[in-house]
PDB file of C-alpha atoms in Angstrom:
ATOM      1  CA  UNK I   1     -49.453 -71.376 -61.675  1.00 49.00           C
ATOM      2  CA  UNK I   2     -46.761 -74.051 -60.577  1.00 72.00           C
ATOM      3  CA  UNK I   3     -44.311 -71.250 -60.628  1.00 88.00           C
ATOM      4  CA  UNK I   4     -45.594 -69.376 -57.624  1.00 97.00           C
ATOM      5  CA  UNK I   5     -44.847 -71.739 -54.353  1.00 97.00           C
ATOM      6  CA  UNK I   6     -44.131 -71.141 -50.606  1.00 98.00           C
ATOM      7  CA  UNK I   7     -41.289 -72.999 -48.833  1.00 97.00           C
ATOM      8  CA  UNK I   8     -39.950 -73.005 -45.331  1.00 98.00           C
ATOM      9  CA  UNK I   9     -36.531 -71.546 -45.236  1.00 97.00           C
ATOM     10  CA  UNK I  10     -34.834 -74.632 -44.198  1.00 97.00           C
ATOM     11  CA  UNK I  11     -36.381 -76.201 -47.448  1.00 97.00           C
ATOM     12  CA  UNK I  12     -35.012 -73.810 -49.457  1.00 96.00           C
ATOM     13  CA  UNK I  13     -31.286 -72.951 -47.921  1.00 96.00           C
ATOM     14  CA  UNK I  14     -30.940 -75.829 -46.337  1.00 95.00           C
ATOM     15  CA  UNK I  15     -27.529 -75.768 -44.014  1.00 94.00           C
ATOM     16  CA  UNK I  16     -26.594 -72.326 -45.678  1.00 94.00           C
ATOM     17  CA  UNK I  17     -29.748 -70.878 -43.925  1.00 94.00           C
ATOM     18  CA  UNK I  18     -28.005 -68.404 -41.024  1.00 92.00           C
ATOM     19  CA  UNK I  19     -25.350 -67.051 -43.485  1.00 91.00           C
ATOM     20  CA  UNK I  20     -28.552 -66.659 -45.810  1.00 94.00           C
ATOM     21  CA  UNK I  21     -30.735 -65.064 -43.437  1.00 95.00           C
ATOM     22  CA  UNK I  22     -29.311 -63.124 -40.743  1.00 93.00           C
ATOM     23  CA  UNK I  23     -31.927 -62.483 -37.584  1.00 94.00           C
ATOM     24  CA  UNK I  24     -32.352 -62.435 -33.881  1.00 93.00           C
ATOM     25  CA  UNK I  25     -33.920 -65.158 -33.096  1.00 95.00           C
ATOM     26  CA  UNK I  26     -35.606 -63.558 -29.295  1.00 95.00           C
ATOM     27  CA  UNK I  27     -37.138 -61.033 -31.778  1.00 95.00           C
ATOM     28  CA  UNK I  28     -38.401 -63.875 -34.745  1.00 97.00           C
ATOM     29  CA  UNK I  29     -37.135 -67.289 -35.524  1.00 97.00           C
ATOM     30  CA  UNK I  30     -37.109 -68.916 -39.233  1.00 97.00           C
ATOM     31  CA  UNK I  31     -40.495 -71.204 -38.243  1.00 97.00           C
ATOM     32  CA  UNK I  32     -42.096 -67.973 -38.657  1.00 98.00           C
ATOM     33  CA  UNK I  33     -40.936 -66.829 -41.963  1.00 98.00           C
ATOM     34  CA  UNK I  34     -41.444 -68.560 -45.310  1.00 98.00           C
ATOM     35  CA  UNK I  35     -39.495 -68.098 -48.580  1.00 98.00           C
ATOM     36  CA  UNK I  36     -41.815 -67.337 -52.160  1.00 98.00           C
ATOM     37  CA  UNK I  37     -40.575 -67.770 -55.346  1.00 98.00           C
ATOM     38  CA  UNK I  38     -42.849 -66.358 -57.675  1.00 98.00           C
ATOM     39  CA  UNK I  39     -43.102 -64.919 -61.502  1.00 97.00           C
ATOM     40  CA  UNK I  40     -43.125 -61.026 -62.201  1.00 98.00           C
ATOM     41  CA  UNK I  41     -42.545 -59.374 -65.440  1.00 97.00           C
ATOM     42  CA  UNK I  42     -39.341 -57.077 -65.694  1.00 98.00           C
ATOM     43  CA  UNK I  43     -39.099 -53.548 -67.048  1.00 98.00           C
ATOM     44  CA  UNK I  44     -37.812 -55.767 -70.265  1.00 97.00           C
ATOM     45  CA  UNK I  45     -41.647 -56.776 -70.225  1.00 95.00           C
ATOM     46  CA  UNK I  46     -40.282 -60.455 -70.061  1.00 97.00           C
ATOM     47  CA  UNK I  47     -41.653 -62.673 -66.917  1.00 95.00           C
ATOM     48  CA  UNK I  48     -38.883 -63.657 -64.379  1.00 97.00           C
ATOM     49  CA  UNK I  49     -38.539 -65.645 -61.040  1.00 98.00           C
ATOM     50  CA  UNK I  50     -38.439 -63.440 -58.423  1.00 98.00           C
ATOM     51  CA  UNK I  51     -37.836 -64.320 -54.912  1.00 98.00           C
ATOM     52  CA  UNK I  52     -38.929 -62.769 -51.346  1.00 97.00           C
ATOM     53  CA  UNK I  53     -39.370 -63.818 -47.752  1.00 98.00           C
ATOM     54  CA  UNK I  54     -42.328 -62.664 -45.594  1.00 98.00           C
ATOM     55  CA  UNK I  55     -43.802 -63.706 -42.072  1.00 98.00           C
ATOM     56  CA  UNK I  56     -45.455 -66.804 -42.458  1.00 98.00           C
ATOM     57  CA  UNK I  57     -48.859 -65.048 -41.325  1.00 98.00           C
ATOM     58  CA  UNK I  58     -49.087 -62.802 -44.589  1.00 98.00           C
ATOM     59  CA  UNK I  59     -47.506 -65.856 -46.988  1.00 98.00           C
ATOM     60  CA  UNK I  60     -50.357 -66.796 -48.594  1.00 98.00           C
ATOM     61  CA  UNK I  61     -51.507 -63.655 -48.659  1.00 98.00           C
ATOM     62  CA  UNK I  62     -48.438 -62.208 -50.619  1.00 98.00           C
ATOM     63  CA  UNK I  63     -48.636 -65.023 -52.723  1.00 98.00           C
ATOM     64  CA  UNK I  64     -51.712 -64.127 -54.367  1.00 98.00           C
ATOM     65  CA  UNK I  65     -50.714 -61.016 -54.348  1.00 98.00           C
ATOM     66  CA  UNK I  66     -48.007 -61.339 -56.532  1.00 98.00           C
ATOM     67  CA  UNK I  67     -50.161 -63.242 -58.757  1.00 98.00           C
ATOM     68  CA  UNK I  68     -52.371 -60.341 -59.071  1.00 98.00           C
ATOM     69  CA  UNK I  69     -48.845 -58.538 -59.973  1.00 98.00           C
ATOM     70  CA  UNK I  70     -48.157 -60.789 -62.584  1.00 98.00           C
ATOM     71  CA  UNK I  71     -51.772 -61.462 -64.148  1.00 97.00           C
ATOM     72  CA  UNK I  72     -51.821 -57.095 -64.444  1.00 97.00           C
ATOM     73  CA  UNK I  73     -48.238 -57.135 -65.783  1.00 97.00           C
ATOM     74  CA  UNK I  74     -47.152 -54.896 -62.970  1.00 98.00           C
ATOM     75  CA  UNK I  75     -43.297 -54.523 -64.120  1.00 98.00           C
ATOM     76  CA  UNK I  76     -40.981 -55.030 -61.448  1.00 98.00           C
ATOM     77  CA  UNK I  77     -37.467 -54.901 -62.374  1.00 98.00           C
ATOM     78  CA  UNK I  78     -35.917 -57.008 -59.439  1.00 98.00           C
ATOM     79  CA  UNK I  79     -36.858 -59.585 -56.679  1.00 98.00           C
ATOM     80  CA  UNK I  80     -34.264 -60.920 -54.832  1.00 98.00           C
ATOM     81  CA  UNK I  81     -33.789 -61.361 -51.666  1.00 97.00           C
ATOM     82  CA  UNK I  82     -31.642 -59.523 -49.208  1.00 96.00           C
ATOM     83  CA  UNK I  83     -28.802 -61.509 -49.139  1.00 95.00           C
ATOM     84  CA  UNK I  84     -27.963 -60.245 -52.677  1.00 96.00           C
ATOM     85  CA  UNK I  85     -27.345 -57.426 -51.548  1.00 97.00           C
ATOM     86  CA  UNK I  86     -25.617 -57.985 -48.151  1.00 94.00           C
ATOM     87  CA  UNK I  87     -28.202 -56.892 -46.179  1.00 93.00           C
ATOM     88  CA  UNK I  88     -27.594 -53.321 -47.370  1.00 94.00           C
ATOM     89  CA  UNK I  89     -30.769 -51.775 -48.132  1.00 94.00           C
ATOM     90  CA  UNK I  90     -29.217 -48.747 -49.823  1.00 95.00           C
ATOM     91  CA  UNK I  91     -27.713 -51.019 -52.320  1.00 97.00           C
ATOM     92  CA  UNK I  92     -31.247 -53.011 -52.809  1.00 98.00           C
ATOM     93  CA  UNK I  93     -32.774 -49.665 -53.234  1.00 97.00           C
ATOM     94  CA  UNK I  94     -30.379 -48.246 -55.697  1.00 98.00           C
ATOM     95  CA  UNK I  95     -30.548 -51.032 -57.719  1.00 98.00           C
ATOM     96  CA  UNK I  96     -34.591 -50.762 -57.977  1.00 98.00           C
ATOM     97  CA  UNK I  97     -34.948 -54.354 -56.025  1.00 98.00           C
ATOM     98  CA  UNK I  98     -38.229 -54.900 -54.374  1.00 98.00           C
ATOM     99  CA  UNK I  99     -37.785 -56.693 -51.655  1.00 98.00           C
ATOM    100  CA  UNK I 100     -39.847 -57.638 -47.977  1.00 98.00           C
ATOM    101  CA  UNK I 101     -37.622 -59.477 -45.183  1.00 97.00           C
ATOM    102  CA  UNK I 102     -34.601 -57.641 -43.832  1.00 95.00           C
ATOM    103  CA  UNK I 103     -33.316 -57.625 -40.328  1.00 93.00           C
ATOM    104  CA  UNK I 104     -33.269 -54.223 -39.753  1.00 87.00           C
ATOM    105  CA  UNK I 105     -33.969 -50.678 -38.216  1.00 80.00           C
ATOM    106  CA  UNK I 106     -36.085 -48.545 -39.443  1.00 81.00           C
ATOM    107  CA  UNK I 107     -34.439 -45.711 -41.397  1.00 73.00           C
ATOM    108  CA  UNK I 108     -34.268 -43.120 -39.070  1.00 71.00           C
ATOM    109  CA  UNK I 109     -33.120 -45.174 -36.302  1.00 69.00           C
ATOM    110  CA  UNK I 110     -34.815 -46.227 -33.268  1.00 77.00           C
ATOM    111  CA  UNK I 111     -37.304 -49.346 -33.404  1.00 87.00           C
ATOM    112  CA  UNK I 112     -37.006 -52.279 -36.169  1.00 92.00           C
ATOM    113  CA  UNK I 113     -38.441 -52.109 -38.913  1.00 91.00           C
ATOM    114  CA  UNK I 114     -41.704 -53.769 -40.197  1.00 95.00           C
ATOM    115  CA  UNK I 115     -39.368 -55.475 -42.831  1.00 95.00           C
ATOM    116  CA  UNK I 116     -37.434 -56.906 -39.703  1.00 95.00           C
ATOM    117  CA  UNK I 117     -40.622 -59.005 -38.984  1.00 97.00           C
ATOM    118  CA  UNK I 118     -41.454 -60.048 -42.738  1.00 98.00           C
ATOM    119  CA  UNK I 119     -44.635 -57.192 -42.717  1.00 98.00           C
ATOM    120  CA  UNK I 120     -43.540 -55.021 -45.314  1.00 98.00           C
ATOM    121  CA  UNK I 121     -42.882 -55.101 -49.153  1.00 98.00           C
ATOM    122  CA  UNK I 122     -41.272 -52.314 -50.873  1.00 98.00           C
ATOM    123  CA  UNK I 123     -41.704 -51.995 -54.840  1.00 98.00           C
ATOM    124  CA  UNK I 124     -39.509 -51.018 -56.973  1.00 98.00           C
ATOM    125  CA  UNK I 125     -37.888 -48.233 -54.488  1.00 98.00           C
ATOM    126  CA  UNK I 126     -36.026 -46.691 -56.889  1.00 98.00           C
ATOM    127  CA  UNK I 127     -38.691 -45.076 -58.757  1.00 98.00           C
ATOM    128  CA  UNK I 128     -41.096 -44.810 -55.085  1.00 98.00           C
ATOM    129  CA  UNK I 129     -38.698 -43.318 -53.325  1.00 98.00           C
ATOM    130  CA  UNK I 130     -38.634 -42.554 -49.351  1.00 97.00           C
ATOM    131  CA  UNK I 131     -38.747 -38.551 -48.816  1.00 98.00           C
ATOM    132  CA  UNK I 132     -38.741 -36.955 -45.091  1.00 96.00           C
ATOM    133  CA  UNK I 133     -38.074 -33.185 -45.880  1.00 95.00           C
ATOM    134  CA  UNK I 134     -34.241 -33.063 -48.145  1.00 95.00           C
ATOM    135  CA  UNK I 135     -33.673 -37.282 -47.403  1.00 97.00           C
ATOM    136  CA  UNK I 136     -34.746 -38.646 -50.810  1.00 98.00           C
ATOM    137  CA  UNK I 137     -33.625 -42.735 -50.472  1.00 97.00           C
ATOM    138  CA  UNK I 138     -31.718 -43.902 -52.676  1.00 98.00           C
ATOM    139  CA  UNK I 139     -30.296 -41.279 -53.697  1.00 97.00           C
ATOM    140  CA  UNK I 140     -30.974 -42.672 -57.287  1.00 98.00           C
ATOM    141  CA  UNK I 141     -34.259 -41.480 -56.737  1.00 98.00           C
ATOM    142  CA  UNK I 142     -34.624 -37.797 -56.718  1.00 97.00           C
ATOM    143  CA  UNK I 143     -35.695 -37.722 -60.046  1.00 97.00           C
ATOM    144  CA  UNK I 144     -38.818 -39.656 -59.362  1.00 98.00           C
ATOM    145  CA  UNK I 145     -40.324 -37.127 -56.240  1.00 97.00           C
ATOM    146  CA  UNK I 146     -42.611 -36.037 -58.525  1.00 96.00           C
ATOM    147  CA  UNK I 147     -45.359 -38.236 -58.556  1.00 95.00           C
ATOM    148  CA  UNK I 148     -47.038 -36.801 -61.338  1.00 95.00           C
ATOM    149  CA  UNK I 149     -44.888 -38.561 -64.231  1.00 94.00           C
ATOM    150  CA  UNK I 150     -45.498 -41.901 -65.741  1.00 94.00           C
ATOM    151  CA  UNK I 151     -42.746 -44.171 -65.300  1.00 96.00           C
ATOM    152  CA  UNK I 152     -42.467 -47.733 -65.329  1.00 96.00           C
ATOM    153  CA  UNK I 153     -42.993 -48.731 -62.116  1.00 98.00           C
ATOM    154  CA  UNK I 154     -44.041 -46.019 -60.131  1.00 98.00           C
ATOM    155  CA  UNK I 155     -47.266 -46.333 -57.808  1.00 98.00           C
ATOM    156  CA  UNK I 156     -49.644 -43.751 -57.053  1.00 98.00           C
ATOM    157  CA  UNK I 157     -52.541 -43.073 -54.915  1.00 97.00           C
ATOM    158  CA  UNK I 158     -55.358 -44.965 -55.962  1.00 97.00           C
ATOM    159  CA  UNK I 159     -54.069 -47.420 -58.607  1.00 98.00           C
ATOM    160  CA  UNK I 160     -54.001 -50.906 -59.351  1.00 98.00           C
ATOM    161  CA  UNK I 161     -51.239 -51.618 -57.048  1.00 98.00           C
ATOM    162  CA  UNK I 162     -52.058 -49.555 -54.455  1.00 98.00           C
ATOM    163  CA  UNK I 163     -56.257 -51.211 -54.618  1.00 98.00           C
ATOM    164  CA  UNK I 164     -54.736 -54.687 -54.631  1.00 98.00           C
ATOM    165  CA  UNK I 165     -52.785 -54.218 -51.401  1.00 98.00           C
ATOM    166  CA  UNK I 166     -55.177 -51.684 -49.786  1.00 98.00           C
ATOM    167  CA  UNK I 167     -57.878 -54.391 -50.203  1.00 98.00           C
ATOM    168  CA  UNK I 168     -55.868 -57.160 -48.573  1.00 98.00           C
ATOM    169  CA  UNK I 169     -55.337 -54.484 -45.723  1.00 98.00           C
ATOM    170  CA  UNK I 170     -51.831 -53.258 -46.180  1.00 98.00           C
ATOM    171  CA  UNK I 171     -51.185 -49.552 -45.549  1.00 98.00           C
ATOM    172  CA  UNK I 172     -49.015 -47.969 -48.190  1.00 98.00           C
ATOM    173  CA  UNK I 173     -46.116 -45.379 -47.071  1.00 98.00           C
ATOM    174  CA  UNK I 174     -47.307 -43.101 -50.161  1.00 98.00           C
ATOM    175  CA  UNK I 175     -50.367 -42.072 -47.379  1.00 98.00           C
ATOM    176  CA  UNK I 176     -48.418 -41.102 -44.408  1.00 97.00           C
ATOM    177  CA  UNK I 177     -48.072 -37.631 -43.322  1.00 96.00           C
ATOM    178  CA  UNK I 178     -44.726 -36.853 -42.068  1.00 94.00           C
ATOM    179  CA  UNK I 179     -43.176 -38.187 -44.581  1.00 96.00           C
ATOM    180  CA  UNK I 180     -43.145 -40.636 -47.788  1.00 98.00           C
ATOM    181  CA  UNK I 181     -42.071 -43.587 -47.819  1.00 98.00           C
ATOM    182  CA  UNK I 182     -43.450 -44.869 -51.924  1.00 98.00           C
ATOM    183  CA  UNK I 183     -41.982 -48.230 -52.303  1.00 98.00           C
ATOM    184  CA  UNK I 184     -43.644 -49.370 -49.059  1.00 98.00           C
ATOM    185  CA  UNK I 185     -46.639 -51.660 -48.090  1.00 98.00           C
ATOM    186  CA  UNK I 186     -47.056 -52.610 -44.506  1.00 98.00           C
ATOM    187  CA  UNK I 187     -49.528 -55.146 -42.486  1.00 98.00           C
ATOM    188  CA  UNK I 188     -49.885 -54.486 -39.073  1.00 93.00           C
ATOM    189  CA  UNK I 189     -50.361 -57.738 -36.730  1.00 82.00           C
TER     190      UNK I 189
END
C-alpha cells in the first residue's frame, strides 16, 4: 500500500513548516513528530487521502492502524490536518474532521493536551462527541449522545475500532468516568 507513507515534517512543508505547524518548541520540537498521509474511505464510501501528524514514537504504529481503518472500511469523513482549520478545534470538530496533532490545552483548561504531544487521535468527533455533564462538543453533536443508534461513524464500546486501538494500547475517552470524551484515543508514554 504505496499510498500510506510517513514523512518528516520538513519533507513535507518544507520552508512553510512553522506557519504549518504551530508549537513550542521547550515543550516538543518537529524531529519528534512525523506527518502520514494515508487512504480512508469517506462517508461517500469512496477511498480518499487523508492526512495527520503524530509523535514520531506512535508513527508506525498509527500507520498500520489506519491501514486496519481502511482494509475494514471504517468511514471517516475527513483527515486533514490542523492547519485547515486554523488551529481551531471547534471548527475541526464541527466539521466531523478526525484529526491527532494540535498544539493545544486540553478542553477544560489547565495542562496540554495529549494532542499537543502527537498522542491522541480523535475520530470523526462529530458523531463521538465530548460530554462532561450539559458541554456536548461540537455543538453539532448533541444529536449523537446517544450511543445506542447506528450512524456512520460512530464508535462504541467494544467494536472494531475500539479492539484495533485497545490492542495497540490506546485508551479510548468513550471509557472514562467523569466524563466522555468519544472521538478520542490516547497513548500514554
Amino acid at each position: 500500500m504505496s499510498c500510506f507513507q510517513v514523512l518528516t515534517l520538513q519533507e513535507q512543508y518544507g520552508d512553510c513548516l512553522e506557519q504549518q505547524v504551530p508549537l513550542d518548541p521547550s515543550i516538543i520540537t518537529y524531529d519528534e513528530l512525523r506527518y502520514l498521509k494515508v487512504l480512508h474511505f469517506g462517508y461517500d464510501g469512496l477511498f480518499h487521502v487523508g492526512e495527520l501528524i503524530v509523535n514520531v514514537k506512535v508513527a508506525d504504529e498509527v500507520l498500520d492502524i489506519f491501514k486496519q481503518l481502511y482494509l475494514m472500511r471504517y468511514p471517516i469523513e475527513k483527515l486533514r490536518v490542523m492547519s485547515c482549520y486554523g488551529g481551531s478545534d471547534e471548527l475541526s470538530m464541527e466539521d466531523n474532521n478526525s484529526s491527532s496533532f494540535n498544539f493545544r490545552h486540553v478542553t477544560d483548561g489547565g495542562k496540554l493536551s495529549n494532542h499537543a504531544y502527537g498522542l491522541a487521535i480523535d475520530l470523526n468527533p462529530k458523531v463521538n462527541p465530548y460530554v462532561k455533564n450539559d458541554l456536548v462538543l461540537p455543538t453539532n453533536g448533541l444529536a449523537y449522545v446517544n450511543r445506542d443508534q447506528h450512524v456512520l461513524g460512530i464508535i462504541k464500546k467494544n467494536d472494531a475500532v475500539y479492539q484495533l486501538f485497545t490492542s495497540h494500547g490506546w485508551t479510548w475517552g468513550g471509557d472514562w468516568t467523569s466524563l466522555k470524551d468519544y472521538q478520542h484515543f490516547e497513548k500514554k508514554y
